[in-house]
């Protein structure tokens, strides 16, 4: 009974510490995920009819408010380019992830594509968390 009471007190104390830390957190120090940052940038720097290719479609769609198509994790550059052309993709988001649900990660998939079609993709924006490439074959322009 004493051990259970002790564990309850320790657990409650830990929960209170976490709650206090969450309440006091300075929002300016929170780093938004790369998908969110890329979506916000695309929202303010692309035409409303731009079509985006990204691995995390719901997040990018929400923040960019642009049509978004899934960027499949693949090292097959021909398949990726076929999808880009079929869906008339204007911009591709490549996020640097510490851990990825999808394998290969964004960067590996995109590297194979970019090596095979270097003249079709132009870097238009870059941060440590993400890169945005414009598809040259498309009609979308960065304002």
mmCIF file with all atom_site columns, C-alpha atoms in Angstrom:
data_model
loop_
_atom_site.group_PDB
_atom_site.id
_atom_site.type_symbol
_atom_site.label_atom_id
_atom_site.label_alt_id
_atom_site.label_comp_id
_atom_site.label_asym_id
_atom_site.label_entity_id
_atom_site.label_seq_id
_atom_site.pdbx_PDB_ins_code
_atom_site.Cartn_x
_atom_site.Cartn_y
_atom_site.Cartn_z
_atom_site.occupancy
_atom_site.B_iso_or_equiv
_atom_site.pdbx_formal_charge
_atom_site.auth_seq_id
_atom_site.auth_comp_id
_atom_site.auth_asym_id
_atom_site.auth_atom_id
_atom_site.pdbx_PDB_model_num
ATOM 1   C CA . UNK A 1 1   ? 0.000  0.000  0.000   1.00 0.00 ? 1   UNK A CA 1
ATOM 2   C CA . UNK A 1 2   ? 2.871  2.363  0.851   1.00 0.00 ? 2   UNK A CA 1
ATOM 3   C CA . UNK A 1 3   ? 4.614  1.560  -2.454  1.00 0.00 ? 3   UNK A CA 1
ATOM 4   C CA . UNK A 1 4   ? 1.439  2.308  -4.449  1.00 0.00 ? 4   UNK A CA 1
ATOM 5   C CA . UNK A 1 5   ? 0.923  5.587  -2.610  1.00 0.00 ? 5   UNK A CA 1
ATOM 6   C CA . UNK A 1 6   ? 4.573  6.512  -3.214  1.00 0.00 ? 6   UNK A CA 1
ATOM 7   C CA . UNK A 1 7   ? 4.245  5.783  -6.962  1.00 0.00 ? 7   UNK A CA 1
ATOM 8   C CA . UNK A 1 8   ? 1.040  7.834  -7.171  1.00 0.00 ? 8   UNK A CA 1
ATOM 9   C CA . UNK A 1 9   ? 2.740  10.814 -5.529  1.00 0.00 ? 9   UNK A CA 1
ATOM 10  C CA . UNK A 1 10  ? 5.811  10.540 -7.778  1.00 0.00 ? 10  UNK A CA 1
ATOM 11  C CA . UNK A 1 11  ? 3.634  10.216 -10.893 1.00 0.00 ? 11  UNK A CA 1
ATOM 12  C CA . UNK A 1 12  ? 1.465  13.161 -9.896  1.00 0.00 ? 12  UNK A CA 1
ATOM 13  C CA . UNK A 1 13  ? 4.551  15.290 -9.228  1.00 0.00 ? 13  UNK A CA 1
ATOM 14  C CA . UNK A 1 14  ? 5.961  14.421 -12.675 1.00 0.00 ? 14  UNK A CA 1
ATOM 15  C CA . UNK A 1 15  ? 2.663  15.311 -14.359 1.00 0.00 ? 15  UNK A CA 1
ATOM 16  C CA . UNK A 1 16  ? 2.543  18.674 -12.581 1.00 0.00 ? 16  UNK A CA 1
ATOM 17  C CA . UNK A 1 17  ? 6.110  19.471 -13.656 1.00 0.00 ? 17  UNK A CA 1
ATOM 18  C CA . UNK A 1 18  ? 5.304  18.658 -17.278 1.00 0.00 ? 18  UNK A CA 1
ATOM 19  C CA . UNK A 1 19  ? 2.122  20.737 -17.131 1.00 0.00 ? 19  UNK A CA 1
ATOM 20  C CA . UNK A 1 20  ? 3.986  23.681 -15.642 1.00 0.00 ? 20  UNK A CA 1
ATOM 21  C CA . UNK A 1 21  ? 6.706  23.466 -18.330 1.00 0.00 ? 21  UNK A CA 1
ATOM 22  C CA . UNK A 1 22  ? 4.059  23.375 -21.076 1.00 0.00 ? 22  UNK A CA 1
ATOM 23  C CA . UNK A 1 23  ? 2.234  26.357 -19.632 1.00 0.00 ? 23  UNK A CA 1
ATOM 24  C CA . UNK A 1 24  ? 5.379  28.472 -19.343 1.00 0.00 ? 24  UNK A CA 1
ATOM 25  C CA . UNK A 1 25  ? 6.823  27.615 -22.762 1.00 0.00 ? 25  UNK A CA 1
ATOM 26  C CA . UNK A 1 26  ? 7.868  30.599 -24.858 1.00 0.00 ? 26  UNK A CA 1
ATOM 27  C CA . UNK A 1 27  ? 6.184  30.154 -28.250 1.00 0.00 ? 27  UNK A CA 1
ATOM 28  C CA . UNK A 1 28  ? 8.985  32.095 -29.954 1.00 0.00 ? 28  UNK A CA 1
ATOM 29  C CA . UNK A 1 29  ? 11.436 29.294 -29.146 1.00 0.00 ? 29  UNK A CA 1
ATOM 30  C CA . UNK A 1 30  ? 9.324  26.493 -30.645 1.00 0.00 ? 30  UNK A CA 1
ATOM 31  C CA . UNK A 1 31  ? 10.641 25.242 -33.993 1.00 0.00 ? 31  UNK A CA 1
ATOM 32  C CA . UNK A 1 32  ? 7.792  24.382 -36.372 1.00 0.00 ? 32  UNK A CA 1
ATOM 33  C CA . UNK A 1 33  ? 8.221  21.208 -38.454 1.00 0.00 ? 33  UNK A CA 1
ATOM 34  C CA . UNK A 1 34  ? 9.662  21.645 -41.953 1.00 0.00 ? 34  UNK A CA 1
ATOM 35  C CA . UNK A 1 35  ? 6.372  20.648 -43.595 1.00 0.00 ? 35  UNK A CA 1
ATOM 36  C CA . UNK A 1 36  ? 4.574  23.468 -41.772 1.00 0.00 ? 36  UNK A CA 1
ATOM 37  C CA . UNK A 1 37  ? 7.235  26.054 -42.599 1.00 0.00 ? 37  UNK A CA 1
ATOM 38  C CA . UNK A 1 38  ? 7.281  25.007 -46.265 1.00 0.00 ? 38  UNK A CA 1
ATOM 39  C CA . UNK A 1 39  ? 3.487  25.186 -46.474 1.00 0.00 ? 39  UNK A CA 1
ATOM 40  C CA . UNK A 1 40  ? 3.444  28.689 -44.992 1.00 0.00 ? 40  UNK A CA 1
ATOM 41  C CA . UNK A 1 41  ? 6.145  29.832 -47.436 1.00 0.00 ? 41  UNK A CA 1
ATOM 42  C CA . UNK A 1 42  ? 4.271  28.350 -50.410 1.00 0.00 ? 42  UNK A CA 1
ATOM 43  C CA . UNK A 1 43  ? 1.055  30.025 -49.292 1.00 0.00 ? 43  UNK A CA 1
ATOM 44  C CA . UNK A 1 44  ? 2.664  33.451 -49.458 1.00 0.00 ? 44  UNK A CA 1
ATOM 45  C CA . UNK A 1 45  ? 4.946  32.934 -52.486 1.00 0.00 ? 45  UNK A CA 1
ATOM 46  C CA . UNK A 1 46  ? 2.980  30.930 -55.058 1.00 0.00 ? 46  UNK A CA 1
ATOM 47  C CA . UNK A 1 47  ? -0.118 31.328 -57.165 1.00 0.00 ? 47  UNK A CA 1
ATOM 48  C CA . UNK A 1 48  ? -3.353 29.906 -55.736 1.00 0.00 ? 48  UNK A CA 1
ATOM 49  C CA . UNK A 1 49  ? -3.528 27.339 -58.545 1.00 0.00 ? 49  UNK A CA 1
ATOM 50  C CA . UNK A 1 50  ? -0.025 25.943 -57.881 1.00 0.00 ? 50  UNK A CA 1
ATOM 51  C CA . UNK A 1 51  ? 0.226  22.171 -57.386 1.00 0.00 ? 51  UNK A CA 1
ATOM 52  C CA . UNK A 1 52  ? 2.611  20.950 -54.690 1.00 0.00 ? 52  UNK A CA 1
ATOM 53  C CA . UNK A 1 53  ? 4.261  17.552 -54.258 1.00 0.00 ? 53  UNK A CA 1
ATOM 54  C CA . UNK A 1 54  ? 5.046  16.634 -50.628 1.00 0.00 ? 54  UNK A CA 1
ATOM 55  C CA . UNK A 1 55  ? 5.367  13.535 -48.467 1.00 0.00 ? 55  UNK A CA 1
ATOM 56  C CA . UNK A 1 56  ? 3.037  14.845 -45.749 1.00 0.00 ? 56  UNK A CA 1
ATOM 57  C CA . UNK A 1 57  ? 0.062  15.903 -47.855 1.00 0.00 ? 57  UNK A CA 1
ATOM 58  C CA . UNK A 1 58  ? -2.458 16.908 -45.130 1.00 0.00 ? 58  UNK A CA 1
ATOM 59  C CA . UNK A 1 59  ? 0.009  19.181 -43.306 1.00 0.00 ? 59  UNK A CA 1
ATOM 60  C CA . UNK A 1 60  ? 1.280  20.886 -46.461 1.00 0.00 ? 60  UNK A CA 1
ATOM 61  C CA . UNK A 1 61  ? -2.242 21.255 -47.874 1.00 0.00 ? 61  UNK A CA 1
ATOM 62  C CA . UNK A 1 62  ? -3.478 22.832 -44.629 1.00 0.00 ? 62  UNK A CA 1
ATOM 63  C CA . UNK A 1 63  ? -0.706 25.418 -44.414 1.00 0.00 ? 63  UNK A CA 1
ATOM 64  C CA . UNK A 1 64  ? -0.207 26.139 -48.120 1.00 0.00 ? 64  UNK A CA 1
ATOM 65  C CA . UNK A 1 65  ? -3.884 26.068 -49.142 1.00 0.00 ? 65  UNK A CA 1
ATOM 66  C CA . UNK A 1 66  ? -2.655 24.651 -52.474 1.00 0.00 ? 66  UNK A CA 1
ATOM 67  C CA . UNK A 1 67  ? -3.524 21.422 -54.262 1.00 0.00 ? 67  UNK A CA 1
ATOM 68  C CA . UNK A 1 68  ? -1.089 18.873 -52.899 1.00 0.00 ? 68  UNK A CA 1
ATOM 69  C CA . UNK A 1 69  ? -0.052 15.498 -54.315 1.00 0.00 ? 69  UNK A CA 1
ATOM 70  C CA . UNK A 1 70  ? 1.828  12.792 -52.435 1.00 0.00 ? 70  UNK A CA 1
ATOM 71  C CA . UNK A 1 71  ? 5.574  12.572 -53.086 1.00 0.00 ? 71  UNK A CA 1
ATOM 72  C CA . UNK A 1 72  ? 6.079  8.795  -52.975 1.00 0.00 ? 72  UNK A CA 1
ATOM 73  C CA . UNK A 1 73  ? 9.227  7.494  -51.295 1.00 0.00 ? 73  UNK A CA 1
ATOM 74  C CA . UNK A 1 74  ? 11.076 5.989  -54.244 1.00 0.00 ? 74  UNK A CA 1
ATOM 75  C CA . UNK A 1 75  ? 14.536 6.007  -55.754 1.00 0.00 ? 75  UNK A CA 1
ATOM 76  C CA . UNK A 1 76  ? 13.025 5.484  -59.228 1.00 0.00 ? 76  UNK A CA 1
ATOM 77  C CA . UNK A 1 77  ? 13.513 8.869  -60.951 1.00 0.00 ? 77  UNK A CA 1
ATOM 78  C CA . UNK A 1 78  ? 11.466 7.935  -64.033 1.00 0.00 ? 78  UNK A CA 1
ATOM 79  C CA . UNK A 1 79  ? 8.427  7.045  -61.905 1.00 0.00 ? 79  UNK A CA 1
ATOM 80  C CA . UNK A 1 80  ? 8.762  10.270 -59.909 1.00 0.00 ? 80  UNK A CA 1
ATOM 81  C CA . UNK A 1 81  ? 9.080  12.425 -63.027 1.00 0.00 ? 81  UNK A CA 1
ATOM 82  C CA . UNK A 1 82  ? 6.119  10.644 -64.645 1.00 0.00 ? 82  UNK A CA 1
ATOM 83  C CA . UNK A 1 83  ? 4.028  11.582 -61.598 1.00 0.00 ? 83  UNK A CA 1
ATOM 84  C CA . UNK A 1 84  ? 5.267  15.172 -61.665 1.00 0.00 ? 84  UNK A CA 1
ATOM 85  C CA . UNK A 1 85  ? 4.275  15.514 -65.313 1.00 0.00 ? 85  UNK A CA 1
ATOM 86  C CA . UNK A 1 86  ? 0.991  13.593 -64.995 1.00 0.00 ? 86  UNK A CA 1
ATOM 87  C CA . UNK A 1 87  ? -0.233 15.709 -62.076 1.00 0.00 ? 87  UNK A CA 1
ATOM 88  C CA . UNK A 1 88  ? 1.242  18.951 -63.443 1.00 0.00 ? 88  UNK A CA 1
ATOM 89  C CA . UNK A 1 89  ? 3.306  19.548 -60.309 1.00 0.00 ? 89  UNK A CA 1
ATOM 90  C CA . UNK A 1 90  ? 4.714  23.063 -59.933 1.00 0.00 ? 90  UNK A CA 1
ATOM 91  C CA . UNK A 1 91  ? 6.725  22.724 -56.698 1.00 0.00 ? 91  UNK A CA 1
ATOM 92  C CA . UNK A 1 92  ? 8.351  19.853 -54.795 1.00 0.00 ? 92  UNK A CA 1
ATOM 93  C CA . UNK A 1 93  ? 9.015  20.038 -51.039 1.00 0.00 ? 93  UNK A CA 1
ATOM 94  C CA . UNK A 1 94  ? 12.009 18.160 -49.654 1.00 0.00 ? 94  UNK A CA 1
ATOM 95  C CA . UNK A 1 95  ? 12.094 18.055 -45.845 1.00 0.00 ? 95  UNK A CA 1
ATOM 96  C CA . UNK A 1 96  ? 15.187 17.110 -43.848 1.00 0.00 ? 96  UNK A CA 1
ATOM 97  C CA . UNK A 1 97  ? 13.875 14.662 -41.277 1.00 0.00 ? 97  UNK A CA 1
ATOM 98  C CA . UNK A 1 98  ? 15.720 13.159 -38.305 1.00 0.00 ? 98  UNK A CA 1
ATOM 99  C CA . UNK A 1 99  ? 13.521 10.106 -38.552 1.00 0.00 ? 99  UNK A CA 1
ATOM 100 C CA . UNK A 1 100 ? 11.121 9.262  -41.308 1.00 0.00 ? 100 UNK A CA 1
ATOM 101 C CA . UNK A 1 101 ? 8.130  6.971  -41.429 1.00 0.00 ? 101 UNK A CA 1
ATOM 102 C CA . UNK A 1 102 ? 8.782  6.536  -45.134 1.00 0.00 ? 102 UNK A CA 1
ATOM 103 C CA . UNK A 1 103 ? 11.888 4.894  -46.545 1.00 0.00 ? 103 UNK A CA 1
ATOM 104 C CA . UNK A 1 104 ? 13.707 6.158  -48.431 1.00 0.00 ? 104 UNK A CA 1
ATOM 105 C CA . UNK A 1 105 ? 13.349 9.614  -46.841 1.00 0.00 ? 105 UNK A CA 1
ATOM 106 C CA . UNK A 1 106 ? 12.520 12.779 -48.807 1.00 0.00 ? 106 UNK A CA 1
ATOM 107 C CA . UNK A 1 107 ? 16.128 13.730 -49.454 1.00 0.00 ? 107 UNK A CA 1
ATOM 108 C CA . UNK A 1 108 ? 17.150 10.334 -50.865 1.00 0.00 ? 108 UNK A CA 1
ATOM 109 C CA . UNK A 1 109 ? 14.086 10.134 -53.102 1.00 0.00 ? 109 UNK A CA 1
ATOM 110 C CA . UNK A 1 110 ? 14.624 13.647 -54.381 1.00 0.00 ? 110 UNK A CA 1
ATOM 111 C CA . UNK A 1 111 ? 18.381 13.211 -54.911 1.00 0.00 ? 111 UNK A CA 1
ATOM 112 C CA . UNK A 1 112 ? 17.811 10.393 -57.399 1.00 0.00 ? 112 UNK A CA 1
ATOM 113 C CA . UNK A 1 113 ? 15.231 12.532 -59.209 1.00 0.00 ? 113 UNK A CA 1
ATOM 114 C CA . UNK A 1 114 ? 17.436 15.630 -59.276 1.00 0.00 ? 114 UNK A CA 1
ATOM 115 C CA . UNK A 1 115 ? 20.480 13.691 -60.526 1.00 0.00 ? 115 UNK A CA 1
ATOM 116 C CA . UNK A 1 116 ? 18.445 12.320 -63.431 1.00 0.00 ? 116 UNK A CA 1
ATOM 117 C CA . UNK A 1 117 ? 16.645 15.592 -64.274 1.00 0.00 ? 117 UNK A CA 1
ATOM 118 C CA . UNK A 1 118 ? 18.868 18.461 -63.055 1.00 0.00 ? 118 UNK A CA 1
ATOM 119 C CA . UNK A 1 119 ? 17.552 20.876 -65.694 1.00 0.00 ? 119 UNK A CA 1
ATOM 120 C CA . UNK A 1 120 ? 13.893 20.276 -64.743 1.00 0.00 ? 120 UNK A CA 1
ATOM 121 C CA . UNK A 1 121 ? 14.100 21.321 -61.081 1.00 0.00 ? 121 UNK A CA 1
ATOM 122 C CA . UNK A 1 122 ? 15.226 24.688 -59.723 1.00 0.00 ? 122 UNK A CA 1
ATOM 123 C CA . UNK A 1 123 ? 15.809 25.471 -56.050 1.00 0.00 ? 123 UNK A CA 1
ATOM 124 C CA . UNK A 1 124 ? 13.629 28.477 -55.134 1.00 0.00 ? 124 UNK A CA 1
ATOM 125 C CA . UNK A 1 125 ? 13.796 28.462 -51.326 1.00 0.00 ? 125 UNK A CA 1
ATOM 126 C CA . UNK A 1 126 ? 15.927 26.757 -48.708 1.00 0.00 ? 126 UNK A CA 1
ATOM 127 C CA . UNK A 1 127 ? 16.204 26.608 -44.920 1.00 0.00 ? 127 UNK A CA 1
ATOM 128 C CA . UNK A 1 128 ? 17.966 24.076 -42.690 1.00 0.00 ? 128 UNK A CA 1
ATOM 129 C CA . UNK A 1 129 ? 14.614 22.222 -42.332 1.00 0.00 ? 129 UNK A CA 1
ATOM 130 C CA . UNK A 1 130 ? 13.411 22.096 -45.951 1.00 0.00 ? 130 UNK A CA 1
ATOM 131 C CA . UNK A 1 131 ? 14.020 22.930 -49.604 1.00 0.00 ? 131 UNK A CA 1
ATOM 132 C CA . UNK A 1 132 ? 11.469 23.912 -52.216 1.00 0.00 ? 132 UNK A CA 1
ATOM 133 C CA . UNK A 1 133 ? 12.132 23.187 -55.881 1.00 0.00 ? 133 UNK A CA 1
ATOM 134 C CA . UNK A 1 134 ? 10.185 24.584 -58.795 1.00 0.00 ? 134 UNK A CA 1
ATOM 135 C CA . UNK A 1 135 ? 9.478  22.266 -61.691 1.00 0.00 ? 135 UNK A CA 1
ATOM 136 C CA . UNK A 1 136 ? 10.826 24.118 -64.725 1.00 0.00 ? 136 UNK A CA 1
ATOM 137 C CA . UNK A 1 137 ? 8.451  22.375 -67.160 1.00 0.00 ? 137 UNK A CA 1
ATOM 138 C CA . UNK A 1 138 ? 5.498  23.928 -65.297 1.00 0.00 ? 138 UNK A CA 1
ATOM 139 C CA . UNK A 1 139 ? 3.870  27.300 -65.806 1.00 0.00 ? 139 UNK A CA 1
ATOM 140 C CA . UNK A 1 140 ? 3.892  28.377 -62.143 1.00 0.00 ? 140 UNK A CA 1
ATOM 141 C CA . UNK A 1 141 ? 6.200  31.239 -61.282 1.00 0.00 ? 141 UNK A CA 1
ATOM 142 C CA . UNK A 1 142 ? 7.530  32.453 -57.966 1.00 0.00 ? 142 UNK A CA 1
ATOM 143 C CA . UNK A 1 143 ? 6.319  36.036 -57.462 1.00 0.00 ? 143 UNK A CA 1
#
